[in-house]
mmCIF file of C-alpha atoms in Angstrom:
data_model
loop_
_atom_site.group_PDB
_atom_site.id
_atom_site.type_symbol
_atom_site.label_atom_id
_atom_site.label_comp_id
_atom_site.label_asym_id
_atom_site.label_seq_id
_atom_site.Cartn_x
_atom_site.Cartn_y
_atom_site.Cartn_z
ATOM 1 C CA MET A 533 0.000 0.000 0.000
ATOM 2 C CA ARG A 534 0.949 3.660 -0.240
ATOM 3 C CA ALA A 535 2.602 5.551 2.611
ATOM 4 C CA ALA A 536 4.907 8.503 3.304
ATOM 5 C CA VAL A 537 8.181 7.396 4.905
ATOM 6 C CA LEU A 538 11.024 9.259 6.604
ATOM 7 C CA HIS A 539 14.179 7.215 6.104
ATOM 8 C CA GLU A 540 16.486 9.000 8.561
ATOM 9 C CA ILE A 541 15.998 11.452 11.416
ATOM 10 C CA GLY A 542 16.956 14.936 10.269
ATOM 11 C CA GLN A 543 15.646 14.650 6.730
ATOM 12 C CA ASP A 544 13.132 17.360 5.881
ATOM 13 C CA LYS A 545 11.231 15.517 3.177
ATOM 14 C CA LEU A 546 9.225 12.315 3.076
ATOM 15 C CA GLU A 547 9.229 9.736 0.311
ATOM 16 C CA VAL A 548 5.828 8.508 -0.829
ATOM 17 C CA VAL A 549 6.194 4.802 -1.653
ATOM 18 C CA ASP A 550 3.767 2.024 -2.563
ATOM 19 C CA ASP A 551 5.495 -1.037 -1.075
ATOM 20 C CA VAL A 552 4.511 -0.706 2.593
ATOM 21 C CA GLU A 553 2.627 -3.389 4.511
ATOM 22 C CA ALA A 554 0.843 -2.890 7.833
ATOM 23 C CA VAL A 555 1.875 -5.686 10.202
ATOM 24 C CA GLY A 556 1.011 -6.918 13.674
ATOM 25 C CA PHE A 557 -2.629 -7.808 13.076
ATOM 26 C CA GLY A 558 -3.965 -10.380 15.511
ATOM 27 C CA PRO A 559 -5.877 -10.731 18.792
ATOM 28 C CA GLY A 560 -6.858 -7.381 20.292
ATOM 29 C CA LYS A 561 -5.926 -5.482 17.119
ATOM 30 C CA VAL A 562 -7.880 -3.642 14.436
ATOM 31 C CA ARG A 563 -7.008 -2.744 10.882
ATOM 32 C CA ILE A 564 -8.126 0.752 9.833
ATOM 33 C CA ARG A 565 -8.470 2.266 6.376
ATOM 34 C CA VAL A 566 -7.254 5.824 6.915
ATOM 35 C CA ARG A 567 -9.383 8.446 5.176
ATOM 36 C CA ALA A 568 -7.986 11.711 6.556
ATOM 37 C CA THR A 569 -5.071 12.758 8.718
ATOM 38 C CA GLY A 570 -3.870 16.074 10.049
ATOM 39 C CA LEU A 571 -0.287 17.286 9.942
ATOM 40 C CA CYS A 572 0.665 18.182 13.515
ATOM 41 C CA HIS A 573 3.832 20.020 14.534
ATOM 42 C CA SER A 574 4.767 16.974 16.616
ATOM 43 C CA ASP A 575 5.200 15.042 13.358
ATOM 44 C CA VAL A 576 7.707 17.654 12.188
ATOM 45 C CA SER A 577 9.441 17.583 15.590
ATOM 46 C CA ALA A 578 9.839 13.803 15.340
ATOM 47 C CA MET A 579 11.292 14.155 11.853
ATOM 48 C CA SER A 580 13.869 16.671 13.068
ATOM 49 C CA GLY A 581 14.785 14.671 16.181
ATOM 50 C CA VAL A 582 13.267 17.075 18.726
ATOM 51 C CA LEU A 583 10.916 14.292 19.822
ATOM 52 C CA PRO A 584 12.392 10.783 20.185
ATOM 53 C CA GLN A 585 11.261 8.391 17.471
ATOM 54 C CA PRO A 586 13.101 5.462 15.864
ATOM 55 C CA ALA A 587 13.498 5.524 12.075
ATOM 56 C CA PRO A 588 12.604 4.713 9.398
ATOM 57 C CA PHE A 589 9.095 5.728 10.314
ATOM 58 C CA ILE A 590 5.757 6.837 8.948
ATOM 59 C CA PRO A 591 4.637 10.137 10.540
ATOM 60 C CA GLY A 592 1.074 10.974 11.482
ATOM 61 C CA HIS A 593 -0.945 10.397 14.654
ATOM 62 C CA GLU A 594 -4.017 12.554 14.037
ATOM 63 C CA GLY A 595 -6.200 10.385 11.807
ATOM 64 C CA ALA A 596 -9.639 8.968 11.137
ATOM 65 C CA GLY A 597 -11.081 6.253 8.930
ATOM 66 C CA GLU A 598 -13.014 2.991 8.846
ATOM 67 C CA ILE A 599 -12.389 -0.377 10.477
ATOM 68 C CA ILE A 600 -11.778 -3.024 7.829
ATOM 69 C CA ASP A 601 -10.835 -5.979 10.048
ATOM 70 C CA LEU A 602 -11.072 -7.029 13.701
ATOM 71 C CA GLY A 603 -8.746 -9.341 15.578
ATOM 72 C CA ASP A 604 -9.933 -12.060 17.921
ATOM 73 C CA GLY A 605 -11.286 -10.831 21.236
ATOM 74 C CA VAL A 606 -12.136 -7.329 20.048
ATOM 75 C CA THR A 607 -15.546 -6.223 21.289
ATOM 76 C CA GLY A 608 -17.566 -3.036 20.949
ATOM 77 C CA LEU A 609 -16.310 -2.393 17.416
ATOM 78 C CA ALA A 610 -17.481 -3.570 14.007
ATOM 79 C CA GLN A 611 -16.240 -3.760 10.447
ATOM 80 C CA GLY A 612 -17.135 -0.629 8.533
ATOM 81 C CA GLN A 613 -17.376 1.454 11.709
ATOM 82 C CA ARG A 614 -16.141 5.016 11.457
ATOM 83 C CA VAL A 615 -13.416 5.807 14.013
ATOM 84 C CA LEU A 616 -10.788 8.327 14.975
ATOM 85 C CA LEU A 617 -7.344 7.199 16.035
ATOM 86 C CA CYS A 618 -6.327 7.809 19.644
ATOM 87 C CA TRP A 619 -2.521 7.769 19.749
ATOM 88 C CA LEU A 620 -2.441 7.500 23.539
ATOM 89 C CA PRO A 621 -5.059 4.940 24.605
ATOM 90 C CA ALA A 622 -5.592 4.270 28.305
ATOM 91 C CA CYS A 623 -5.020 0.762 29.602
ATOM 92 C CA GLY A 624 -7.487 1.306 32.464
ATOM 93 C CA SER A 625 -5.447 -0.589 35.035
ATOM 94 C CA CYS A 626 -2.147 1.254 35.647
ATOM 95 C CA PRO A 627 -1.729 3.637 38.624
ATOM 96 C CA ALA A 628 -2.318 6.716 36.431
ATOM 97 C CA CYS A 629 -5.549 5.280 35.030
ATOM 98 C CA ARG A 630 -6.762 4.235 38.481
ATOM 99 C CA ARG A 631 -6.204 7.809 39.671
ATOM 100 C CA GLY A 632 -8.306 9.112 36.785
ATOM 101 C CA GLN A 633 -5.292 10.591 34.976
ATOM 102 C CA THR A 634 -5.699 8.505 31.861
ATOM 103 C CA GLN A 635 -3.775 11.033 29.751
ATOM 104 C CA LEU A 636 -0.661 9.971 31.690
ATOM 105 C CA CYS A 637 -1.034 6.262 30.902
ATOM 106 C CA LEU A 638 2.215 4.921 29.438
ATOM 107 C CA ALA A 639 0.716 1.875 27.731
ATOM 108 C CA GLY A 640 0.442 3.648 24.396
ATOM 109 C CA PHE A 641 4.098 4.657 24.471
ATOM 110 C CA MET A 642 5.108 1.018 24.716
ATOM 111 C CA ASN A 643 3.842 0.526 21.163
ATOM 112 C CA ALA A 644 6.040 3.332 19.839
ATOM 113 C CA GLY A 645 9.084 1.048 19.947
ATOM 114 C CA ILE A 646 7.426 -1.814 18.066
ATOM 115 C CA PRO A 647 7.441 -1.650 14.243
ATOM 116 C CA ASN A 648 3.911 -1.782 12.841
ATOM 117 C CA PHE A 649 4.882 -1.599 9.162
ATOM 118 C CA LYS A 650 7.406 -3.258 6.905
ATOM 119 C CA ARG A 651 8.913 -2.771 3.468
ATOM 120 C CA PRO A 652 10.999 -5.186 1.391
ATOM 121 C CA GLY A 653 14.066 -3.604 2.974
ATOM 122 C CA GLY A 654 12.999 -4.107 6.591
ATOM 123 C CA ASP A 655 10.860 -2.853 9.452
ATOM 124 C CA VAL A 656 9.225 0.573 9.555
ATOM 125 C CA PHE A 657 7.863 2.265 12.678
ATOM 126 C CA GLY A 658 4.692 4.285 13.000
ATOM 127 C CA PHE A 659 5.001 7.608 14.819
ATOM 128 C CA ALA A 660 3.635 7.409 18.365
ATOM 129 C CA GLY A 661 2.653 3.786 17.741
ATOM 130 C CA THR A 662 0.291 4.774 14.925
ATOM 131 C CA GLY A 663 1.582 6.280 11.658
ATOM 132 C CA THR A 664 -1.365 7.707 9.758
ATOM 133 C CA PHE A 665 0.361 8.988 6.615
ATOM 134 C CA THR A 666 -0.658 5.726 4.996
ATOM 135 C CA GLU A 667 -3.669 3.964 3.528
ATOM 136 C CA GLU A 668 -3.988 1.380 6.299
ATOM 137 C CA VAL A 669 -2.728 0.982 9.839
ATOM 138 C CA VAL A 670 -2.914 -1.783 12.441
ATOM 139 C CA VAL A 671 -3.341 -0.609 16.040
ATOM 140 C CA ASP A 672 -4.603 -1.819 19.388
ATOM 141 C CA ALA A 673 -8.388 -1.849 19.569
ATOM 142 C CA GLY A 674 -8.233 0.856 22.243
ATOM 143 C CA CYS A 675 -6.817 3.256 19.642
ATOM 144 C CA ALA A 676 -10.001 3.026 17.555
ATOM 145 C CA VAL A 677 -12.646 5.362 18.972
ATOM 146 C CA PRO A 678 -16.070 5.270 17.261
ATOM 147 C CA ILE A 679 -17.369 8.581 15.920
ATOM 148 C CA PRO A 680 -20.969 9.542 15.023
ATOM 149 C CA ASP A 681 -21.972 9.461 11.377
ATOM 150 C CA ASP A 682 -22.369 13.249 11.208
ATOM 151 C CA VAL A 683 -18.716 13.920 12.081
ATOM 152 C CA PRO A 684 -16.616 14.153 8.890
ATOM 153 C CA PHE A 685 -13.319 12.307 8.825
ATOM 154 C CA ASP A 686 -11.273 15.515 8.611
ATOM 155 C CA ILE A 687 -12.979 16.995 11.690
ATOM 156 C CA ALA A 688 -12.581 13.713 13.574
ATOM 157 C CA ALA A 689 -8.870 13.657 12.746
ATOM 158 C CA LEU A 690 -8.379 17.107 14.302
ATOM 159 C CA ILE A 691 -10.241 16.035 17.437
ATOM 160 C CA GLY A 692 -7.857 13.092 17.696
ATOM 161 C CA CYS A 693 -5.027 15.391 18.807
ATOM 162 C CA GLY A 694 -4.767 19.129 18.170
ATOM 163 C CA VAL A 695 -8.271 20.216 19.149
ATOM 164 C CA THR A 696 -8.372 17.983 22.220
ATOM 165 C CA THR A 697 -4.945 19.221 23.313
ATOM 166 C CA GLY A 698 -5.711 22.932 22.936
ATOM 167 C CA LEU A 699 -9.243 22.931 24.320
ATOM 168 C CA GLY A 700 -8.221 20.712 27.212
ATOM 169 C CA ALA A 701 -5.292 22.931 28.164
ATOM 170 C CA ALA A 702 -7.695 25.829 28.752
ATOM 171 C CA ILE A 703 -10.592 23.852 30.216
ATOM 172 C CA ASN A 704 -9.040 20.885 32.050
ATOM 173 C CA THR A 705 -5.537 22.003 32.980
ATOM 174 C CA ALA A 706 -5.565 25.764 33.460
ATOM 175 C CA LYS A 707 -9.290 25.963 34.249
ATOM 176 C CA VAL A 708 -9.480 29.505 32.879
ATOM 177 C CA GLU A 709 -11.840 31.656 34.956
ATOM 178 C CA ALA A 710 -14.511 33.931 33.502
ATOM 179 C CA GLY A 711 -13.408 37.546 33.212
ATOM 180 C CA SER A 712 -9.705 36.715 33.266
ATOM 181 C CA SER A 713 -6.881 37.855 30.986
ATOM 182 C CA VAL A 714 -5.143 35.312 28.753
ATOM 183 C CA ALA A 715 -2.161 35.264 26.404
ATOM 184 C CA VAL A 716 -1.502 32.400 23.976
ATOM 185 C CA ILE A 717 2.027 32.171 22.567
ATOM 186 C CA GLY A 718 2.007 30.145 19.361
ATOM 187 C CA CYS A 719 -1.122 30.192 17.189
ATOM 188 C CA GLY A 720 -1.041 27.095 15.045
ATOM 189 C CA GLY A 721 -3.830 24.533 15.255
ATOM 190 C CA VAL A 722 -3.269 23.763 18.948
ATOM 191 C CA GLY A 723 -2.862 27.411 19.941
ATOM 192 C CA ILE A 724 -6.048 28.372 18.099
ATOM 193 C CA SER A 725 -7.847 25.582 19.956
ATOM 194 C CA ALA A 726 -6.517 26.961 23.261
ATOM 195 C CA ILE A 727 -7.904 30.360 22.249
ATOM 196 C CA GLN A 728 -11.291 28.802 21.575
ATOM 197 C CA GLY A 729 -11.119 27.048 24.947
ATOM 198 C CA ALA A 730 -10.322 30.303 26.757
ATOM 199 C CA LYS A 731 -13.219 31.990 24.984
ATOM 200 C CA LEU A 732 -15.558 29.169 26.016
ATOM 201 C CA GLN A 733 -14.444 29.628 29.619
ATOM 202 C CA GLY A 734 -15.358 33.327 29.475
ATOM 203 C CA ALA A 735 -11.956 35.009 29.391
ATOM 204 C CA ALA A 736 -12.344 38.782 29.003
ATOM 205 C CA GLN A 737 -9.080 39.447 27.132
ATOM 206 C CA ILE A 738 -7.318 36.908 24.945
ATOM 207 C CA VAL A 739 -4.074 38.069 23.336
ATOM 208 C CA ALA A 740 -2.734 35.871 20.543
ATOM 209 C CA VAL A 741 1.045 36.001 20.013
ATOM 210 C CA ASP A 742 2.650 34.718 16.822
ATOM 211 C CA PRO A 743 5.355 35.956 14.398
ATOM 212 C CA VAL A 744 3.234 35.052 11.339
ATOM 213 C CA GLU A 745 0.718 37.716 10.346
ATOM 214 C CA SER A 746 -1.756 35.282 8.768
ATOM 215 C CA ARG A 747 -1.903 33.310 12.005
ATOM 216 C CA ARG A 748 -2.497 36.465 14.008
ATOM 217 C CA GLU A 749 -5.348 37.368 11.682
ATOM 218 C CA ALA A 750 -6.793 33.872 12.058
ATOM 219 C CA ALA A 751 -6.577 34.069 15.856
ATOM 220 C CA LEU A 752 -8.858 37.112 15.815
ATOM 221 C CA ARG A 753 -11.466 35.152 13.865
ATOM 222 C CA PHE A 754 -11.358 32.345 16.431
ATOM 223 C CA GLY A 755 -11.892 34.493 19.502
ATOM 224 C CA ALA A 756 -8.724 36.413 20.334
ATOM 225 C CA THR A 757 -9.468 40.005 21.349
ATOM 226 C CA GLU A 758 -6.047 41.164 20.150
ATOM 227 C CA ALA A 759 -3.189 39.651 18.161
ATOM 228 C CA VAL A 760 0.420 40.807 18.314
ATOM 229 C CA ALA A 761 3.858 39.840 17.091
ATOM 230 C CA PRO A 762 6.239 38.548 19.797
ATOM 231 C CA ASP A 763 8.106 41.866 19.985
ATOM 232 C CA ALA A 764 4.833 43.634 20.847
ATOM 233 C CA LEU A 765 3.892 41.319 23.713
ATOM 234 C CA ALA A 766 5.525 43.489 26.395
ATOM 235 C CA ASP A 767 3.517 46.488 25.227
ATOM 236 C CA ALA A 768 0.290 44.443 25.260
ATOM 237 C CA ARG A 769 1.048 43.305 28.782
ATOM 238 C CA GLN A 770 1.548 46.912 29.885
ATOM 239 C CA ARG A 771 -1.618 48.190 28.197
ATOM 240 C CA ILE A 772 -3.960 45.363 29.181
ATOM 241 C CA THR A 773 -2.717 44.438 32.652
ATOM 242 C CA ALA A 774 -0.995 47.697 33.745
ATOM 243 C CA GLY A 775 2.273 45.763 33.688
ATOM 244 C CA GLU A 776 1.148 43.159 36.212
ATOM 245 C CA GLY A 777 0.997 40.283 33.743
ATOM 246 C CA PHE A 778 -1.742 38.018 32.443
ATOM 247 C CA ASP A 779 -3.801 35.708 34.626
ATOM 248 C CA TYR A 780 -3.088 32.795 32.267
ATOM 249 C CA VAL A 781 -0.366 32.367 29.659
ATOM 250 C CA PHE A 782 -0.260 29.357 27.334
ATOM 251 C CA GLU A 783 3.065 28.338 25.789
ATOM 252 C CA VAL A 784 2.221 26.371 22.634
ATOM 253 C CA VAL A 785 5.609 26.353 20.913
ATOM 254 C CA GLY A 786 7.675 23.881 22.900
ATOM 255 C CA LYS A 787 10.864 25.902 23.393
ATOM 256 C CA SER A 788 12.554 27.089 26.564
ATOM 257 C CA ALA A 789 12.903 30.634 25.211
ATOM 258 C CA THR A 790 9.169 31.039 24.684
ATOM 259 C CA ALA A 791 8.436 29.268 27.963
ATOM 260 C CA ARG A 792 10.669 31.800 29.728
ATOM 261 C CA THR A 793 8.838 34.637 27.992
ATOM 262 C CA ALA A 794 5.549 33.062 29.017
ATOM 263 C CA TYR A 795 6.717 32.858 32.640
ATOM 264 C CA GLU A 796 7.715 36.508 32.655
ATOM 265 C CA THR A 797 4.398 37.498 31.054
ATOM 266 C CA THR A 798 2.359 35.694 33.731
ATOM 267 C CA ARG A 799 1.319 37.775 36.747
ATOM 268 C CA ARG A 800 2.430 36.830 40.250
ATOM 269 C CA GLY A 801 0.068 34.117 41.427
ATOM 270 C CA GLY A 802 -1.043 33.485 37.842
ATOM 271 C CA THR A 803 -0.859 30.337 35.746
ATOM 272 C CA LEU A 804 1.637 29.353 33.071
ATOM 273 C CA CYS A 805 0.296 26.405 31.067
ATOM 274 C CA VAL A 806 2.946 24.575 29.042
ATOM 275 C CA VAL A 807 1.351 22.880 26.020
ATOM 276 C CA GLY A 808 4.162 22.714 23.459
ATOM 277 C CA ALA A 809 6.180 19.479 23.187
ATOM 278 C CA GLY A 810 9.881 20.298 23.256
ATOM 279 C CA ALA A 811 13.268 18.604 23.252
ATOM 280 C CA MET A 812 14.751 16.713 26.190
ATOM 281 C CA ASP A 813 17.944 18.786 26.082
ATOM 282 C CA ASP A 814 16.180 22.184 25.979
ATOM 283 C CA ASN A 815 16.149 23.297 29.609
ATOM 284 C CA LEU A 816 14.008 26.069 31.075
ATOM 285 C CA GLN A 817 15.965 28.367 33.400
ATOM 286 C CA LEU A 818 14.209 29.447 36.616
ATOM 287 C CA ASN A 819 15.806 30.526 39.856
ATOM 288 C CA MET A 820 14.676 29.322 43.243
ATOM 289 C CA PHE A 821 13.861 32.802 44.535
ATOM 290 C CA GLU A 822 11.448 33.671 41.723
ATOM 291 C CA LEU A 823 9.746 30.307 42.057
ATOM 292 C CA PHE A 824 9.111 31.032 45.719
ATOM 293 C CA PHE A 825 8.456 34.765 45.515
ATOM 294 C CA ASP A 826 6.209 34.891 42.430
ATOM 295 C CA GLU A 827 4.061 31.901 43.382
ATOM 296 C CA LYS A 828 3.198 31.296 39.756
ATOM 297 C CA ARG A 829 1.597 27.978 38.956
ATOM 298 C CA ILE A 830 3.444 26.100 36.200
ATOM 299 C CA LEU A 831 1.086 23.495 34.758
ATOM 300 C CA PRO A 832 2.193 21.238 31.906
ATOM 301 C CA SER A 833 -0.730 19.915 29.859
ATOM 302 C CA MET A 834 -0.373 16.464 28.315
ATOM 303 C CA TYR A 835 -2.939 15.735 25.588
ATOM 304 C CA GLY A 836 -5.372 18.232 27.072
ATOM 305 C CA GLY A 837 -4.852 17.221 30.689
ATOM 306 C CA GLY A 838 -7.930 15.026 31.059
ATOM 307 C CA ASP A 839 -9.689 11.850 30.028
ATOM 308 C CA VAL A 840 -9.351 11.891 26.244
ATOM 309 C CA LEU A 841 -12.526 9.947 25.507
ATOM 310 C CA ARG A 842 -14.608 12.451 27.467
ATOM 311 C CA SER A 843 -12.679 15.260 25.781
ATOM 312 C CA TYR A 844 -13.530 13.854 22.332
ATOM 313 C CA GLU A 845 -17.214 13.736 23.249
ATOM 314 C CA ARG A 846 -17.078 17.297 24.568
ATOM 315 C CA ALA A 847 -15.413 18.588 21.409
ATOM 316 C CA ILE A 848 -18.034 16.927 19.216
ATOM 317 C CA ALA A 849 -20.866 18.346 21.334
ATOM 318 C CA LEU A 850 -19.378 21.864 21.208
ATOM 319 C CA TRP A 851 -18.820 21.602 17.450
ATOM 320 C CA ARG A 852 -22.382 20.434 16.857
ATOM 321 C CA ALA A 853 -23.700 23.320 18.950
ATOM 322 C CA GLY A 854 -21.645 25.835 16.980
ATOM 323 C CA ARG A 855 -19.649 26.823 20.063
ATOM 324 C CA ILE A 856 -16.312 25.982 18.436
ATOM 325 C CA ASP A 857 -15.237 26.272 14.800
ATOM 326 C CA LEU A 858 -13.328 23.254 13.542
ATOM 327 C CA GLU A 859 -13.963 23.505 9.798
ATOM 328 C CA SER A 860 -12.001 26.761 9.555
ATOM 329 C CA LEU A 861 -8.993 25.201 11.285
ATOM 330 C CA ILE A 862 -8.345 23.231 8.103
ATOM 331 C CA THR A 863 -6.800 25.853 5.873
ATOM 332 C CA HIS A 864 -5.152 23.523 3.342
ATOM 333 C CA ARG A 865 -5.985 20.117 1.858
ATOM 334 C CA VAL A 866 -3.594 17.899 -0.053
ATOM 335 C CA PRO A 867 -3.487 14.268 -1.219
ATOM 336 C CA LEU A 868 -0.879 11.947 0.271
ATOM 337 C CA ALA A 869 1.344 12.661 -2.727
ATOM 338 C CA GLY A 870 1.404 16.316 -1.643
ATOM 339 C CA VAL A 871 2.676 15.642 1.871
ATOM 340 C CA ASN A 872 5.936 17.560 1.333
ATOM 341 C CA GLU A 873 3.906 20.564 0.220
ATOM 342 C CA ALA A 874 2.014 20.255 3.495
ATOM 343 C CA LEU A 875 5.263 20.147 5.450
ATOM 344 C CA GLU A 876 6.428 23.355 3.787
ATOM 345 C CA GLN A 877 3.117 25.033 4.593
ATOM 346 C CA MET A 878 3.571 24.149 8.263
ATOM 347 C CA ARG A 879 7.212 25.212 8.459
ATOM 348 C CA THR A 880 6.466 28.605 6.915
ATOM 349 C CA GLY A 881 3.441 29.137 9.136
ATOM 350 C CA VAL A 882 1.042 29.414 6.193
ATOM 351 C CA ALA A 883 -1.269 26.647 7.405
ATOM 352 C CA LEU A 884 -3.150 26.319 10.676
ATOM 353 C CA ARG A 885 -3.849 22.659 9.963
ATOM 354 C CA THR A 886 -3.354 20.794 6.718
ATOM 355 C CA CYS A 887 -5.633 17.850 6.085
ATOM 356 C CA ILE A 888 -4.087 15.005 4.098
ATOM 357 C CA GLU A 889 -6.877 13.182 2.304
ATOM 358 C CA ILE A 890 -6.042 9.540 1.687
#
């Protein structure tokens, strides 16, 4: 079958080949025909080596499609059923799951080190245990989450990662309070979703911060009350908060430099929510006195900071009610053969989310 493969970490382009086979099908597994997948910045980070991922691998973890085969012992699913792919399924029995922190379950990460594809030349991994830049994928049954018939595949794919992550950061993790002031640093698909989450929570001021003008313009359409370039953030802080700092600041880039800026932009006693996935060797510098004296809450948000299945249902309900706009998040559409075009759109900041239609 057809798939987009990265041969070595550090390469900036994928090769679209037609000799890939999805492997590992058996008890407890499902085979999914992928219909749509989003290009997430985490895919690009894995390609560059910022996020750990063995190669060769097939990127993609934000997908949706139809079940075409079920392994023995799989219940609650059926052939032909429409599903989205959950790249971090909960096992339900580990300490994190028993505490109700299913987004911290490590079971899904165990699959990331097991090849789930092969080519004539050898094994191929799927990013984050999935790999959705392909026509078919074999995953654990827990990765296949049924979706209602009225949810298009492209919308379902977004809910599978970016939307859930951004909305959840504002609603589950930071718990933005009505009437508060918010700044969101980084306004791609996840950042825009955080803006929509802050708006849902009733934030009075939402300042979007991004170096790309088209993204700033988009942020205003999605609920930001103001949008500025990074070099204008200090002025916005002074004007809006009288220099005190914002009640909530979301870092959605995944770099220590922007996290430090986010910390400094947060008021004393306020909340810094770290959403961006960064590198293991990129260290955030904080001194012990400021940690004590400023009493700022630093809250990382993993996959939206809550039960992902409930978060999916919430996103669908909000979308149906017209409370969030997901269609407009998809600013570009390409076939699988155009995946390198999609990568360029993301790197240049042109696209909020590119949907790859397979």
